[in-house]
XYZ file of C-alpha atoms in Angstrom:
435
model
C -58.073 46.232 117.374
C -61.119 46.792 119.098
C -62.073 44.759 121.601
C -65.553 42.980 121.951
C -65.697 44.193 125.624
C -67.834 47.741 126.447
C -66.722 50.750 127.926
C -67.501 51.205 131.284
C -70.411 53.410 131.818
C -69.940 56.571 132.876
C -70.234 57.447 136.498
C -71.671 60.763 137.715
C -70.613 64.076 136.712
C -68.764 62.230 133.734
C -69.461 62.634 129.940
C -73.534 61.450 129.499
C -74.023 58.245 127.480
C -73.198 58.434 123.966
C -76.302 56.459 122.143
C -76.767 55.162 118.442
C -80.056 56.148 117.831
C -82.461 54.661 115.338
C -86.457 55.265 114.790
C -88.882 52.192 114.366
C -89.020 48.478 115.765
C -87.201 47.430 112.111
C -84.535 44.641 112.572
C -84.013 44.924 116.308
C -82.735 42.428 116.449
C -79.602 43.427 114.399
C -79.059 46.402 116.628
C -78.971 44.660 119.485
C -76.766 42.427 118.245
C -74.144 44.929 116.862
C -74.538 46.893 120.063
C -73.218 44.056 122.079
C -70.504 43.345 119.905
C -69.220 46.961 119.674
C -70.328 47.728 123.261
C -71.757 51.136 121.983
C -75.093 51.990 123.599
C -78.210 51.632 122.035
C -81.211 53.874 121.788
C -84.554 52.945 119.778
C -87.252 55.461 119.867
C -91.422 55.125 118.522
C -91.047 51.299 118.536
C -94.404 50.809 116.629
C -95.383 53.944 117.706
C -98.504 54.563 115.185
C -100.069 50.697 115.701
C -103.068 49.400 117.430
C -100.794 47.412 119.639
C -97.532 49.901 120.430
C -94.335 49.000 121.764
C -92.153 46.033 122.074
C -93.705 41.950 121.529
C -93.131 39.200 123.415
C -90.071 37.715 121.699
C -88.248 40.856 121.692
C -88.582 40.768 125.430
C -87.707 37.723 125.565
C -84.938 38.263 123.158
C -83.439 40.984 125.689
C -83.748 38.531 128.764
C -81.931 35.983 126.937
C -78.919 38.473 126.126
C -78.931 39.437 130.240
C -78.537 35.695 131.182
C -75.493 35.779 128.414
C -74.178 39.124 129.691
C -73.066 40.629 133.103
C -73.699 44.627 133.843
C -76.253 45.236 131.032
C -78.662 47.869 131.659
C -81.978 47.972 129.684
C -84.515 51.032 130.167
C -88.289 50.513 128.700
C -91.013 53.352 129.070
C -93.849 52.688 130.126
C -95.794 52.218 126.636
C -92.947 50.062 125.298
C -92.647 52.620 122.600
C -88.666 53.484 123.643
C -85.776 51.640 124.573
C -82.644 51.997 125.859
C -79.768 49.186 125.782
C -76.266 49.406 127.495
C -74.450 45.966 126.556
C -72.807 44.108 129.370
C -69.912 41.788 128.971
C -70.386 38.411 127.414
C -69.931 35.551 129.576
C -71.514 32.414 128.111
C -70.967 29.907 130.372
C -72.708 26.027 130.773
C -75.806 24.968 131.748
C -77.602 28.206 130.324
C -81.553 27.651 129.993
C -84.390 29.901 128.392
C -88.018 29.745 127.411
C -88.173 31.130 124.196
C -92.440 31.130 124.262
C -94.742 30.871 121.554
C -94.206 34.598 119.977
C -91.201 33.310 117.450
C -89.085 29.900 117.267
C -86.019 29.319 118.818
C -84.000 29.831 115.488
C -84.905 33.731 115.520
C -82.993 33.704 118.912
C -80.314 31.313 117.731
C -79.057 33.302 115.167
C -78.503 36.318 117.753
C -77.005 34.260 120.038
C -74.449 32.826 117.776
C -72.988 36.382 117.067
C -72.974 37.388 120.544
C -71.592 34.154 121.830
C -68.079 33.853 119.686
C -66.593 36.455 121.799
C -67.773 35.294 125.181
C -65.206 34.520 128.416
C -66.173 31.114 128.005
C -67.691 28.295 125.546
C -71.793 28.577 125.826
C -73.722 24.991 126.407
C -77.346 26.588 125.861
C -80.727 24.715 126.339
C -83.703 26.565 124.695
C -86.889 25.539 124.648
C -90.153 27.031 122.195
C -90.954 26.207 118.305
C -88.185 24.086 116.609
C -90.389 24.635 112.988
C -92.732 27.113 111.873
C -93.537 29.448 109.103
C -91.470 32.339 109.909
C -88.608 31.512 111.126
C -85.121 29.894 110.411
C -85.882 25.909 111.187
C -83.369 24.050 113.856
C -82.628 21.960 110.917
C -81.792 24.601 108.211
C -79.042 25.918 111.241
C -77.699 22.696 111.785
C -77.179 21.472 108.583
C -76.174 24.882 107.097
C -75.172 27.606 109.341
C -73.464 25.401 112.222
C -71.086 23.930 108.621
C -70.722 27.260 107.309
C -69.353 28.513 110.559
C -66.950 25.829 110.723
C -65.865 25.696 107.371
C -65.425 29.830 106.280
C -64.985 31.603 109.992
C -62.831 29.151 111.594
C -65.197 28.084 114.316
C -63.441 24.491 114.191
C -64.309 22.974 117.684
C -67.135 22.494 119.902
C -70.052 23.658 117.388
C -72.522 21.277 117.697
C -76.632 21.739 117.844
C -79.000 18.809 119.151
C -82.997 18.403 118.671
C -84.289 17.236 121.851
C -87.566 17.455 120.685
C -89.457 19.310 118.572
C -92.268 21.514 118.884
C -94.713 23.112 116.163
C -96.990 26.102 116.962
C -98.920 26.823 119.081
C -98.063 24.631 121.766
C -94.417 25.464 121.563
C -92.928 22.349 123.680
C -89.780 21.619 121.675
C -86.279 21.771 122.931
C -82.805 21.863 121.605
C -79.491 21.911 122.928
C -76.220 24.233 121.327
C -72.788 24.424 122.121
C -70.979 27.385 120.852
C -67.246 27.760 121.291
C -65.402 31.292 121.635
C -62.979 32.695 119.620
C -59.996 34.762 119.404
C -60.841 36.197 116.336
C -62.507 35.297 113.243
C -60.762 34.305 110.501
C -60.112 36.118 107.238
C -63.167 35.498 104.433
C -62.377 35.124 100.646
C -65.409 33.241 99.503
C -66.506 34.104 95.568
C -66.920 30.467 93.850
C -70.335 28.902 94.250
C -69.858 26.136 92.656
C -72.592 23.971 90.660
C -74.977 21.899 92.678
C -74.069 18.170 92.981
C -76.383 16.771 95.494
C -79.367 17.800 97.808
C -79.989 16.305 101.408
C -83.266 16.642 103.302
C -85.143 16.370 106.628
C -89.045 15.367 106.304
C -90.400 15.506 110.150
C -93.972 14.814 111.256
C -94.805 14.912 115.075
C -98.048 13.541 116.245
C -99.166 12.620 112.727
C -98.715 9.248 110.610
C -95.240 8.334 109.593
C -97.000 8.041 105.857
C -97.351 11.878 106.185
C -93.334 12.195 106.076
C -93.060 9.940 103.146
C -95.607 12.184 101.325
C -93.478 14.942 101.645
C -90.436 12.712 99.999
C -92.561 11.897 97.491
C -93.302 15.516 96.463
C -89.789 16.580 96.783
C -88.443 14.220 94.771
C -91.202 14.407 92.230
C -89.137 17.687 91.289
C -85.786 17.323 92.463
C -85.633 14.315 90.171
C -86.127 15.972 87.410
C -82.345 17.877 87.779
C -80.339 15.667 89.958
C -80.139 12.342 90.714
C -78.640 12.658 93.802
C -81.345 12.978 96.128
C -81.951 11.859 99.611
C -84.258 12.665 102.091
C -84.284 11.286 105.840
C -87.954 10.930 107.599
C -87.458 11.977 111.376
C -91.200 10.813 112.912
C -91.997 11.481 116.491
C -94.797 9.837 117.954
C -94.822 13.213 120.667
C -96.099 12.876 123.942
C -99.673 12.677 123.563
C -99.425 8.706 124.110
C -95.742 8.448 125.507
C -94.575 7.428 128.518
C -96.331 5.161 131.561
C -97.339 6.027 135.224
C -93.775 7.175 136.257
C -93.408 9.642 133.513
C -93.091 13.073 133.332
C -96.474 15.258 132.844
C -95.941 17.938 130.607
C -98.003 19.875 128.391
C -98.919 17.996 124.619
C -97.188 18.829 121.704
C -99.509 20.241 118.835
C -99.817 17.786 115.565
C -97.603 19.342 112.665
C -95.082 18.257 109.833
C -92.239 20.096 107.787
C -89.564 19.894 105.478
C -85.856 21.129 105.227
C -83.749 20.697 102.250
C -79.902 21.280 101.524
C -78.211 21.518 98.211
C -74.601 21.252 98.313
C -72.285 22.588 95.349
C -69.281 21.038 94.082
C -67.075 23.770 95.700
C -68.879 23.191 99.316
C -71.742 25.783 99.467
C -74.764 24.880 101.166
C -78.259 26.308 100.135
C -81.484 25.666 101.908
C -85.064 26.370 102.035
C -87.126 24.974 104.626
C -91.044 25.137 105.555
C -93.333 23.736 108.228
C -97.072 23.178 108.387
C -99.394 26.082 109.936
C -101.014 23.781 111.816
C -102.415 25.416 114.836
C -101.434 28.707 114.460
C -104.712 30.223 113.161
C -106.314 29.483 116.298
C -103.610 30.900 118.376
C -103.253 34.236 115.938
C -106.715 34.967 116.734
C -105.904 35.847 120.645
C -102.131 36.685 120.000
C -101.025 38.073 116.331
C -97.567 38.197 116.502
C -96.665 38.055 112.553
C -98.395 40.677 110.020
C -100.167 39.235 107.234
C -98.537 39.358 103.488
C -94.373 39.348 103.494
C -93.486 41.790 106.241
C -93.755 40.897 109.731
C -95.455 43.994 111.854
C -91.785 45.106 113.076
C -90.975 45.794 109.273
C -88.601 42.295 109.499
C -88.914 40.489 106.349
C -89.838 37.009 106.316
C -87.669 36.031 103.680
C -86.152 33.244 105.421
C -88.961 31.070 105.096
C -90.359 30.731 101.548
C -92.101 27.861 101.576
C -96.173 28.237 102.144
C -95.864 31.854 101.083
C -94.414 33.506 97.988
C -91.227 33.379 95.929
C -89.590 34.263 92.827
C -88.789 31.462 89.962
C -86.707 33.401 87.826
C -84.229 36.212 87.636
C -85.873 38.176 85.099
C -88.255 39.810 87.350
C -90.753 37.139 86.340
C -92.874 35.930 89.607
C -94.691 32.848 90.179
C -96.559 33.300 93.451
C -97.648 30.267 95.720
C -99.740 31.907 98.351
C -101.629 29.755 101.200
C -104.076 31.900 103.533
C -103.006 32.189 106.922
C -104.443 28.993 108.889
C -105.176 27.656 105.960
C -104.646 23.750 106.424
C -101.668 22.700 104.523
C -100.840 19.597 102.741
C -97.941 17.370 102.650
C -97.808 17.500 99.078
C -98.398 21.761 99.010
C -95.283 22.056 101.814
C -93.247 19.488 99.471
C -93.539 21.367 96.505
C -93.351 24.661 97.285
C -90.062 23.840 99.722
C -88.361 22.416 96.606
C -89.351 25.511 94.234
C -88.235 27.618 96.736
C -84.853 25.685 96.730
C -84.707 26.118 92.924
C -85.326 29.850 93.409
C -82.526 30.142 95.816
C -80.336 28.215 93.571
C -81.435 30.474 90.682
C -80.694 33.182 92.778
C -77.033 32.813 92.921
C -74.205 33.479 95.249
C -72.257 31.356 97.963
C -75.159 31.496 100.232
C -78.974 31.551 100.283
C -80.984 34.533 101.298
C -81.897 34.084 104.917
C -77.784 33.692 105.737
C -76.868 36.920 104.014
C -77.541 38.956 106.854
C -75.121 36.885 109.335
C -72.325 36.746 106.421
C -72.090 40.259 106.299
C -72.353 41.024 109.732
C -69.244 38.202 110.367
C -67.224 40.073 107.519
C -67.810 43.694 109.433
C -66.579 42.109 112.703
C -64.117 40.263 110.789
C -59.862 40.958 110.533
C -58.570 44.491 109.714
C -57.640 43.167 106.017
C -60.093 42.620 102.665
C -62.713 40.009 102.959
C -64.863 39.324 99.433
C -68.049 37.133 98.868
C -70.227 36.930 96.246
C -74.118 36.918 97.293
C -77.428 36.524 94.866
C -79.075 39.820 94.810
C -79.492 41.570 97.937
C -82.432 41.367 100.408
C -83.976 44.082 102.005
C -82.343 42.479 105.282
C -79.167 42.368 104.063
C -79.502 46.103 103.233
C -80.829 46.954 106.562
C -77.891 44.972 108.133
C -75.343 47.018 106.244
C -77.247 50.119 107.523
C -77.016 49.360 111.269
C -72.836 47.894 110.503
C -72.220 51.181 109.139
C -73.739 53.400 112.554
C -71.898 50.775 115.110
C -68.859 49.938 113.415
C -68.630 52.370 110.751
C -67.754 49.649 108.353
C -68.895 50.283 104.913
C -69.221 47.742 101.805
C -67.720 47.916 98.363
C -70.559 46.374 96.002
C -70.225 45.358 92.578
C -72.931 43.813 90.450
C -72.160 40.891 87.993
C -74.920 41.534 85.648
C -73.822 38.221 83.676
C -74.719 35.803 86.749
C -76.853 38.371 88.235
C -74.829 38.009 91.695
C -73.250 40.932 93.822
C -69.342 41.151 94.700
C -69.211 43.059 98.040
C -65.795 43.459 99.527
C -64.387 45.224 103.128
C -62.189 45.635 105.549
C -63.584 44.542 108.988
C -63.136 46.138 112.235
C -61.145 44.117 113.548
C -63.102 42.733 116.978
C -61.269 40.074 119.354
C -61.983 38.230 122.427
C -59.721 39.935 124.846
C -60.894 36.625 127.159
C -59.717 34.228 124.557
C -55.577 33.092 124.736
C -53.589 33.137 121.586
C -52.392 29.594 121.488
């Protein structure tokens, strides 16, 4: 079995460091995660070298700082222009009372997905507090992470105990004043995955949140979503989560902090008869337009400027309805105000598109499932997914480069789904005692 601990750095006079080389900034987060898990050094050249503002973005530097807090012995070299990166991973240690400010570049979901995989092979369980944007248009929301990602980890990958996420305070862009606390356990090794039965949708649950807005906004979100869902399913319940924000809260002794940006959003989860969870979410773009004029962290269209597809969030952008190639596009210009009815309807139709796509998980979770299969036990694991997204395809390539793991892919034309099977790299946590 391979271990998650990295190879010690070569001393003077020894063999030079063997780097896994990549070009371009696409999917940098997955490359950093795979480098950390495999213990192999990473080198990335030409990071946005031909764009108007070349080099690493603030949120990518923030992710490197977060990995530094979670590991011991990490070494990073970045050239002056920021277009070349050398990353030598350290030993993942985890620990309690770790805090990190994610900033206003990307939502905390961007960081959570990376931390989840890395912390499973730490020396100690992780208790992490992240501050920043909790719900936005581009990244997986904290609601989706709490209601879909964590239950999936418990049910299918053996993370039974001590896995939780608490939303202390919500934050919408550009205020980035949210706060969450996440507790992640450590594993000896991942469970063998045999996950091919998707089942039929039996119920839909959801959360509609409002921040520094009238509670009536949440009711409008719920009504718009139910207007679509109740045509197909009677068992629909959407909770409302209203937060007055910090603008009018607190008396004289209250701690002063920057005001939250008003915002609202909706997160929906469809549960199937076999326990699979399919999700879609969206949030208002309130406040983002002015922020983007000064600092554009995201490109136009359906791809961020670092080449990482924003297909996790289909609400408010474009998505496909129908597996026959027909595309219904709903687009809202960046920064244009969205009504609660817009968000409610587009999120619901995005959920319908995810259900129609098929597979045991939604498109946002495909890269995570594929990575966990690749580092799983050295036995045959199987999964049924919907049509592979571009991010999932990139993940397959990154996994092959770091772990030497390849997948057998068998399409099933009748259902439009794809069967993937592989023998994992067998990564084990040498810090966790076998019990």
